[in-house]
Each structure stands twice: as structure tokens, then as C-alpha cells.
Amino acid sequence: KILAPRELDYKVVFPGSGGANAVEAALKLARKVTGKESVINFTNAFHGMTLGALSVTGNSMKRGAAGIPLVHATPMPYDQYFDGAMPDFMYFEKLLEDSGSGLNEPAAVIVEGVQGEGGINAARLEWLKGLDGLCKRHGILLILDDVQMGCGRTGPFFSFEDAGISPDIVCLSKSIGGYGLPMALTLIKPELDVWEPGEHNGTFRGISPAFVTATEALRVYWSDDELEKSTKAKGERIASTFKDLVETYPEANLVAKGRGLARGLEFGSGELAGAVCKAAFERGLLMETSGPDGEVMKLLPPLTLTDEELSDGLAVLAASVSSVLVSRRKE
């Protein structure tokens, strides 16, 4: 249902029950395949709460909870980190090509197509394509963490599809279980399958009910393109509402972000975004914040929500933003 129609050739590894398991398997395999230790990650990345995944995560609070040094990973600027002031990958490529840079030769690059916890930062498709080309030129494996943004969240099944790339390793979890049941997959190109028997094993490789629900979800929602079209259309409705809010409150310097049904509205501070989420909660809508300072109001609704539910939610959202920003105007 998924790989063959997209002309993707992967072996499927069941690494455990959560997204961090998928990431840990990817990092471990990349290091085994290449014989190198260093991994490149990106600013504001989030890849999980276990030690390996934390080492390639950007958030200082989450990293600090590890209690030990998190090593063998080097952060690079994510797309638009410098707001277009620097050419894409100029710093990264310079370090790779300069024998005096001190950068350890990396085994892999790990990246999210859209950063969820980092603030709903959606990488441009040309940036992802450029990253893929850089990795190929320098013999670096590309790991695409689609734990939160895969399984249709941005429209296509994979967040990287529209960029026309095929990463060496893909991490999936969350929605792949089909009904909220825990499951994770690490997809690897066949030539990377170098595990020895028992080298990456464990007890919780798959819960039988999750295999049933995941299979049914693929059959129901991915036998045609109806879900993908619906997700894109609903995403555009959210984008339109966000655009109206940005234009209605110019003094707030709001920024609309995201792709598909992964959307965010960036405020000037985490305090302001939190106040809007609190106002929404009081009106019956549950939202959270993301970004380094919690400054982004984050929307990740179910892909199966109805048009009526979307309308109701957007009305609550708009009223919540209005209530907070109008009160601040009066202050």
C-alpha cells in the first residue's frame, strides 16, 4: 500500500513500541554501517527522550534531564534558522570540506521534515532536496525522522515525498499504530541491513493488536488518495484562519507556520501563546505550545476530524486569540 506505489525500497525493522526506539535503531545502525560515531542534527530538533535520541535533540531543558554529557552529535542550522541571511548549508558544507574545521566525519544526518516540538518549523522542499544532495556528495547517511509528521500528517504519507527524495533510513511511530496503539518502524534501505542475529533484539517488538489496527488503517485510509486530499484541504482552511488572525492583529507580529494538518501560530512570547491555549481550554479546546520558549500555539488535530469539527475548533481558536490580544491592547 505504501512503499511500492511510491517506488521506495525499504526493509522494515520493528525496533520497539515508541518513536525513540525507531530513532535509537537508526542511529545505532548508521554507526554500525559506516564505522563512524558522529551524527549531525539540527537546531530545535526533537527526536525522543532516551539518551541517543536526546543527544540529537536541541531543547536544553530536555537535554539537561539526561544527567550525563550527550556526545557524538553536532547541531547545524535548520532551514531558515538565519531567516534567509545565509545560503543553505554554507556553514555545514564548509566544515565538511575544511580539514581544519574540527568536525568529525559524520556517519549520518538526522532531520525532521517539519519540526513539531521545535515550533512547527516546516522545511522547504528545496531545502530537503539540497540536504539529500549534500549527504550523497559526502557519503553521509540521511535519516528522516517522520515519527510525528509521517503517516499523512502533512498530506502525503511521508513528509518528504513532495521533495522527491528517498532517505537511507526513515523512522515512523505514533499514527502508524492505527488506533492509538503503540508501534514503531524503522525503514532501512536493503544494503544497510547488516544486523547480526540477536544484535538488535528485545521484548516489545510488536503488540499483536497494534499489528491488526495498523494493517486496517493502511487498508482503509491508504488504498486511495482521499485522506491525503482531505488533509491538505483542511490544512488550507487552518492556514486561511491563521492568515486572517495575522492580518487582524498586526501589532502582535504573529507568524503562521506549518504544512498539512501540522500548524502553528507563533506569538511574541511563550507567556502569550500559553495564555491563548489556556483561553482555548476554557472554551473546550485542548492545545499545547511548542518552540524553544513555548511561543508557538500548536495544532495537531486528528486527520479524520470532520469539516464541522474543524469549523467548531477554528471558531474557538479565533475567539481565544481575540480574547487574549484584545485584552492586551487595552492594557
Coordinates of N, CA, C and O in Angstrom, one line a residue, residues 157-270:
F157 N 1.8 10.4 2.6 CA 2.1 9.5 3.7 C 3.4 9.9 4.4 O 3.5 9.9 5.6
F158 N 4.5 10.3 3.6 CA 5.7 10.7 4.2 C 5.9 12.2 4.0 O 5.5 12.8 3.0
S159 N 6.4 12.9 5.0 CA 6.6 14.3 4.9 C 7.6 14.8 3.8 O 7.6 15.9 3.4
F160 N 8.4 13.8 3.4 CA 9.5 14.1 2.4 C 9.1 13.8 1.0 O 9.9 14.1 0.1
E161 N 7.9 13.2 0.8 CA 7.5 12.8 -0.6 C 7.6 13.9 -1.6 O 8.2 13.7 -2.7
D162 N 7.1 15.0 -1.3 CA 7.0 16.1 -2.3 C 8.4 16.7 -2.7 O 8.5 17.4 -3.7
A163 N 9.4 16.3 -1.8 CA 10.7 16.8 -2.1 C 11.4 15.8 -3.1 O 12.5 16.1 -3.6
G164 N 10.8 14.7 -3.4 CA 11.4 13.8 -4.4 C 12.6 13.1 -3.9 O 13.5 12.7 -4.7
I165 N 12.8 12.8 -2.6 CA 14.0 12.2 -2.1 C 13.6 10.8 -1.5 O 12.4 10.5 -1.2
S166 N 14.6 10.0 -1.3 CA 14.3 8.7 -0.6 C 15.4 8.5 0.4 O 16.6 8.1 0.1
P167 N 15.2 8.9 1.6 CA 16.2 8.8 2.7 C 16.7 7.4 2.9 O 16.0 6.4 2.5
D168 N 17.9 7.3 3.4 CA 18.5 6.0 3.7 C 17.8 5.2 4.8 O 17.6 4.0 4.7
I169 N 17.3 6.0 5.8 CA 16.6 5.4 6.9 C 15.4 6.3 7.3 O 15.6 7.5 7.2
V170 N 14.3 5.7 7.6 CA 13.1 6.5 7.9 C 12.5 6.0 9.2 O 12.4 4.8 9.4
C171 N 12.2 6.9 10.2 CA 11.7 6.5 11.5 C 10.2 6.8 11.5 O 9.8 8.0 11.2
L172 N 9.4 5.9 11.9 CA 7.9 6.1 12.0 C 7.4 5.6 13.3 O 8.0 4.6 13.9
S173 N 6.4 6.2 13.8 CA 5.7 5.7 15.1 C 4.4 6.4 15.2 O 3.8 6.8 14.2
K174 N 3.9 6.7 16.4 CA 2.7 7.4 16.6 C 1.5 6.8 15.8 O 1.0 5.7 16.1
S175 N 1.1 7.5 14.7 CA -0.1 7.2 14.0 C 0.0 5.8 13.2 O -1.0 5.3 12.8
I176 N 1.3 5.3 13.1 CA 1.4 4.0 12.3 C 0.6 2.9 13.0 O 0.3 1.9 12.4
G177 N 0.4 3.0 14.3 CA -0.4 2.0 15.1 C -1.8 1.9 14.7 O -2.5 1.0 15.0
G178 N -2.3 3.0 14.1 CA -3.7 3.0 13.5 C -4.8 3.3 14.4 O -5.8 3.8 14.0
Y179 N -4.7 3.1 15.7 CA -5.8 3.3 16.6 C -5.3 3.8 18.0 O -5.9 3.4 19.0
G180 N -4.1 4.4 18.0 CA -3.5 4.8 19.3 C -2.8 3.8 20.0 O -2.3 3.9 21.1
L181 N -2.6 2.6 19.3 CA -1.8 1.5 19.9 C -0.3 1.7 19.6 O 0.0 2.1 18.5
P182 N 0.5 1.4 20.5 CA 2.0 1.7 20.3 C 2.6 0.8 19.3 O 2.5 -0.5 19.3
M183 N 3.3 1.4 18.3 CA 4.1 0.7 17.3 C 5.1 1.6 16.8 O 4.8 2.9 16.7
A184 N 6.2 1.1 16.4 CA 7.3 1.9 15.7 C 7.9 1.1 14.6 O 8.0 -0.1 14.7
L185 N 8.3 1.8 13.6 CA 9.0 1.1 12.5 C 10.3 1.9 12.1 O 10.3 3.1 12.2
T186 N 11.3 1.2 11.8 CA 12.5 1.9 11.2 C 12.7 1.2 9.8 O 12.8 0.0 9.7
L187 N 12.5 2.1 8.8 CA 12.7 1.6 7.4 C 14.1 1.8 7.0 O 14.6 2.9 7.1
I188 N 14.7 0.8 6.4 CA 16.1 0.9 6.0 C 16.3 0.4 4.6 O 15.6 -0.6 4.2
K189 N 17.2 1.0 3.9 CA 17.5 0.5 2.5 C 18.1 -0.9 2.7 O 18.9 -1.1 3.6
P190 N 17.8 -1.8 1.7 CA 18.2 -3.2 1.9 C 19.7 -3.3 2.1 O 20.2 -4.2 2.9
E191 N 20.6 -2.5 1.5 CA 22.0 -2.6 1.6 C 22.5 -2.3 3.0 O 23.7 -2.5 3.3
L192 N 21.6 -1.6 3.8 CA 22.0 -1.3 5.2 C 21.7 -2.4 6.2 O 22.0 -2.2 7.4
D193 N 21.1 -3.4 5.7 CA 20.6 -4.5 6.7 C 21.8 -5.3 7.0 O 22.1 -6.4 6.5
V194 N 22.6 -4.9 8.0 CA 23.8 -5.6 8.4 C 23.8 -6.1 9.9 O 24.8 -6.4 10.4
W195 N 22.6 -6.1 10.4 CA 22.4 -6.6 11.8 C 22.9 -8.1 11.8 O 22.5 -8.9 11.0
E196 N 23.6 -8.4 12.9 CA 23.9 -9.8 13.2 C 22.7 -10.4 13.9 O 21.9 -9.6 14.6
P197 N 22.5 -11.7 13.9 CA 21.4 -12.3 14.6 C 21.5 -11.9 16.1 O 22.5 -12.1 16.8
G198 N 20.4 -11.4 16.6 CA 20.3 -11.0 18.0 C 21.0 -9.7 18.4 O 21.0 -9.4 19.6
E199 N 21.5 -9.0 17.4 CA 22.3 -7.8 17.7 C 21.4 -6.6 18.1 O 21.8 -5.7 18.8
H200 N 20.2 -6.6 17.6 CA 19.2 -5.6 18.0 C 17.9 -6.2 18.3 O 17.0 -6.1 17.5
N201 N 17.8 -6.8 19.4 CA 16.6 -7.5 19.8 C 15.9 -6.9 21.0 O 16.4 -5.9 21.5
G202 N 14.8 -7.5 21.5 CA 14.2 -7.0 22.6 C 12.8 -7.6 22.7 O 12.3 -8.2 21.8
T203 N 12.1 -7.4 23.9 CA 10.8 -8.0 24.2 C 9.7 -7.3 23.4 O 8.9 -8.0 22.8
F204 N 9.6 -6.0 23.4 CA 8.4 -5.3 23.0 C 8.6 -4.9 21.5 O 8.5 -3.7 21.2
R205 N 8.7 -5.8 20.6 CA 8.9 -5.5 19.2 C 7.6 -5.3 18.5 O 7.6 -4.8 17.4
G206 N 6.5 -5.7 19.1 CA 5.2 -5.6 18.4 C 4.1 -6.1 19.3 O 4.2 -7.3 19.7
I207 N 3.1 -5.3 19.5 CA 1.9 -5.8 20.3 C 0.9 -6.2 19.3 O 0.5 -5.5 18.4
S208 N 0.5 -7.5 19.4 CA -0.4 -8.1 18.3 C -1.6 -7.2 17.9 O -1.9 -7.0 16.7
P209 N -2.3 -6.6 18.9 CA -3.5 -5.8 18.4 C -3.0 -4.6 17.6 O -3.7 -4.1 16.7
A210 N -1.8 -4.0 17.8 CA -1.3 -2.9 17.0 C -1.1 -3.3 15.6 O -1.3 -2.5 14.7
F211 N -0.6 -4.6 15.4 CA -0.5 -5.0 14.0 C -1.8 -5.1 13.3 O -1.9 -4.8 12.1
V212 N -2.9 -5.5 14.0 CA -4.2 -5.6 13.4 C -4.7 -4.2 13.1 O -5.2 -3.9 11.9
T213 N -4.6 -3.2 14.0 CA -5.1 -1.9 13.8 C -4.3 -1.1 12.7 O -4.8 -0.4 11.9
A214 N -3.0 -1.3 12.7 CA -2.1 -0.7 11.8 C -2.4 -1.2 10.4 O -2.5 -0.4 9.4
T215 N -2.6 -2.5 10.2 CA -2.9 -3.1 8.9 C -4.3 -2.5 8.4 O -4.4 -2.2 7.2
E216 N -5.2 -2.4 9.3 CA -6.6 -1.9 8.9 C -6.5 -0.5 8.5 O -7.2 0.0 7.6
A217 N -5.7 0.3 9.2 CA -5.6 1.7 8.9 C -5.0 1.9 7.5 O -5.4 2.8 6.8
L218 N -4.0 1.1 7.2 CA -3.4 1.2 5.9 C -4.4 0.9 4.8 O -4.5 1.5 3.7
R219 N -5.2 -0.2 5.1 CA -6.2 -0.6 4.1 C -7.3 0.4 3.9 O -7.7 0.7 2.8
V220 N -7.8 1.0 5.0 CA -8.9 1.9 4.9 C -8.5 3.3 4.4 O -9.2 3.9 3.5
Y221 N -7.4 3.8 4.8 CA -7.0 5.2 4.6 C -6.0 5.4 3.4 O -5.8 6.5 2.9
W222 N -5.3 4.3 3.0 CA -4.2 4.5 2.1 C -4.4 3.6 0.8 O -3.5 3.4 0.1
S223 N -5.7 3.2 0.6 CA -6.0 2.5 -0.7 C -6.3 3.5 -1.8 O -6.3 3.1 -2.9
D224 N -6.5 4.7 -1.4 CA -6.7 5.8 -2.4 C -6.1 7.1 -1.8 O -5.5 7.0 -0.8
D225 N -6.4 8.2 -2.5 CA -5.8 9.4 -2.1 C -6.8 10.4 -1.4 O -6.5 11.6 -1.2
E226 N -7.9 9.8 -0.9 CA -8.9 10.7 -0.3 C -8.4 11.3 1.0 O -8.7 12.5 1.2
L227 N -7.8 10.5 1.8 CA -7.3 11.1 3.1 C -6.3 12.2 2.8 O -6.3 13.3 3.5
E228 N -5.4 12.0 1.9 CA -4.3 12.9 1.6 C -5.0 14.2 1.1 O -4.6 15.3 1.6
K229 N -5.9 14.2 0.2 CA -6.6 15.4 -0.3 C -7.3 16.1 0.8 O -7.3 17.3 0.9
S230 N -8.0 15.3 1.7 CA -8.8 15.9 2.8 C -7.8 16.6 3.7 O -8.1 17.7 4.2
T231 N -6.7 16.0 4.0 CA -5.7 16.6 5.0 C -5.2 17.9 4.4 O -5.1 18.9 5.1
K232 N -4.9 17.9 3.1 CA -4.4 19.2 2.5 C -5.4 20.3 2.5 O -5.1 21.4 2.8
A233 N -6.7 19.9 2.2 CA -7.8 20.9 2.2 C -8.0 21.5 3.6 O -8.2 22.7 3.7
K234 N -8.1 20.6 4.6 CA -8.3 21.1 5.9 C -7.1 21.9 6.4 O -7.3 22.9 7.1
G235 N -5.9 21.5 6.0 CA -4.8 22.3 6.4 C -4.8 23.7 5.8 O -4.5 24.7 6.5
E236 N -5.4 23.8 4.6 CA -5.5 25.2 4.0 C -6.6 26.0 4.7 O -6.4 27.2 4.8
R237 N -7.6 25.4 5.2 CA -8.6 26.1 6.0 C -8.0 26.7 7.2 O -8.2 27.8 7.6
I238 N -7.1 25.9 7.9 CA -6.4 26.4 9.1 C -5.5 27.5 8.7 O -5.4 28.6 9.4
A239 N -4.8 27.3 7.6 CA -3.8 28.4 7.1 C -4.6 29.7 6.9 O -4.1 30.8 7.2
S240 N -5.8 29.6 6.3 CA -6.6 30.8 6.0 C -7.0 31.5 7.3 O -6.9 32.7 7.3
T241 N -7.4 30.7 8.3 CA -7.8 31.3 9.5 C -6.6 32.0 10.2 O -6.7 33.1 10.7
F242 N -5.5 31.3 10.1 CA -4.2 31.9 10.7 C -3.9 33.2 10.0 O -3.4 34.2 10.6
K243 N -4.0 33.2 8.7 CA -3.7 34.4 7.9 C -4.6 35.6 8.3 O -4.1 36.7 8.5
D244 N -5.9 35.3 8.5 CA -6.8 36.3 9.0 C -6.4 36.9 10.3 O -6.5 38.1 10.5
L245 N -6.0 36.0 11.2 CA -5.5 36.4 12.5 C -4.3 37.3 12.5 O -4.2 38.3 13.2
V246 N -3.3 36.9 11.6 CA -2.1 37.7 11.4 C -2.4 39.1 11.0 O -1.9 40.1 11.4
E247 N -3.4 39.2 10.0 CA -3.7 40.5 9.4 C -4.6 41.3 10.4 O -4.5 42.5 10.4
T248 N -5.4 40.6 11.2 CA -6.3 41.3 12.2 C -5.5 42.0 13.3 O -5.9 43.0 13.8
Y249 N -4.4 41.3 13.7 CA -3.6 41.8 14.8 C -2.1 42.1 14.4 O -1.2 41.4 14.9
P250 N -1.9 43.1 13.6 CA -0.6 43.3 13.1 C 0.4 43.7 14.2 O 1.6 43.4 14.1
E251 N -0.1 44.3 15.2 CA 0.8 44.8 16.3 C 1.4 43.6 17.1 O 2.4 43.7 17.8
A252 N 0.7 42.4 16.9 CA 1.2 41.2 17.7 C 2.3 40.5 17.0 O 2.9 39.6 17.6
N253 N 2.6 40.8 15.7 CA 3.6 40.2 14.9 C 3.5 38.7 14.9 O 4.5 37.9 15.2
L254 N 2.3 38.2 14.7 CA 2.0 36.8 14.6 C 2.6 36.2 13.4 O 2.7 36.8 12.3
V255 N 3.0 34.9 13.5 CA 3.6 34.2 12.3 C 2.9 32.9 12.1 O 2.9 32.1 13.1
A256 N 2.3 32.6 11.0 CA 1.6 31.4 10.7 C 2.6 30.4 10.1 O 3.4 30.7 9.3
K257 N 2.6 29.1 10.6 CA 3.6 28.2 10.3 C 3.0 26.8 10.0 O 1.8 26.5 10.4
G258 N 3.7 26.0 9.3 CA 3.3 24.6 9.2 C 2.9 24.1 7.8 O 3.0 24.9 6.8
R259 N 2.5 22.9 7.7 CA 2.1 22.2 6.5 C 1.1 21.2 6.8 O 1.1 20.5 7.8
G260 N 0.1 21.0 5.9 CA -0.9 20.0 6.1 C -1.7 20.2 7.4 O -2.1 21.3 7.7
L261 N -1.9 19.2 8.2 CA -2.5 19.3 9.5 C -1.5 19.4 10.6 O -1.8 18.9 11.7
A262 N -0.4 19.9 10.4 CA 0.6 20.3 11.4 C 0.8 21.8 11.3 O 1.5 22.3 10.4
R263 N 0.1 22.6 12.1 CA 0.1 24.0 12.0 C 0.4 24.7 13.3 O 0.2 24.1 14.4
G264 N 1.0 25.9 13.2 CA 1.4 26.6 14.4 C 1.1 28.1 14.2 O 1.2 28.6 13.1
L265 N 0.9 28.8 15.3 CA 0.8 30.3 15.2 C 1.8 30.8 16.3 O 1.6 30.5 17.5
E266 N 2.8 31.5 15.8 CA 3.9 32.0 16.6 C 3.5 33.3 17.2 O 3.1 34.3 16.5
F267 N 3.7 33.4 18.5 CA 3.5 34.7 19.3 C 4.8 35.3 19.7 O 5.9 34.7 19.6
G268 N 4.7 36.5 20.2 CA 5.9 37.2 20.7 C 6.6 36.6 21.9 O 7.7 36.9 22.2
S269 N 5.8 35.8 22.6 CA 6.4 35.2 23.8 C 5.7 33.9 24.2 O 4.5 33.6 23.7
G270 N 6.3 33.0 25.0 CA 5.7 31.8 25.4 C 4.5 32.1 26.4 O 3.5 31.4 26.4

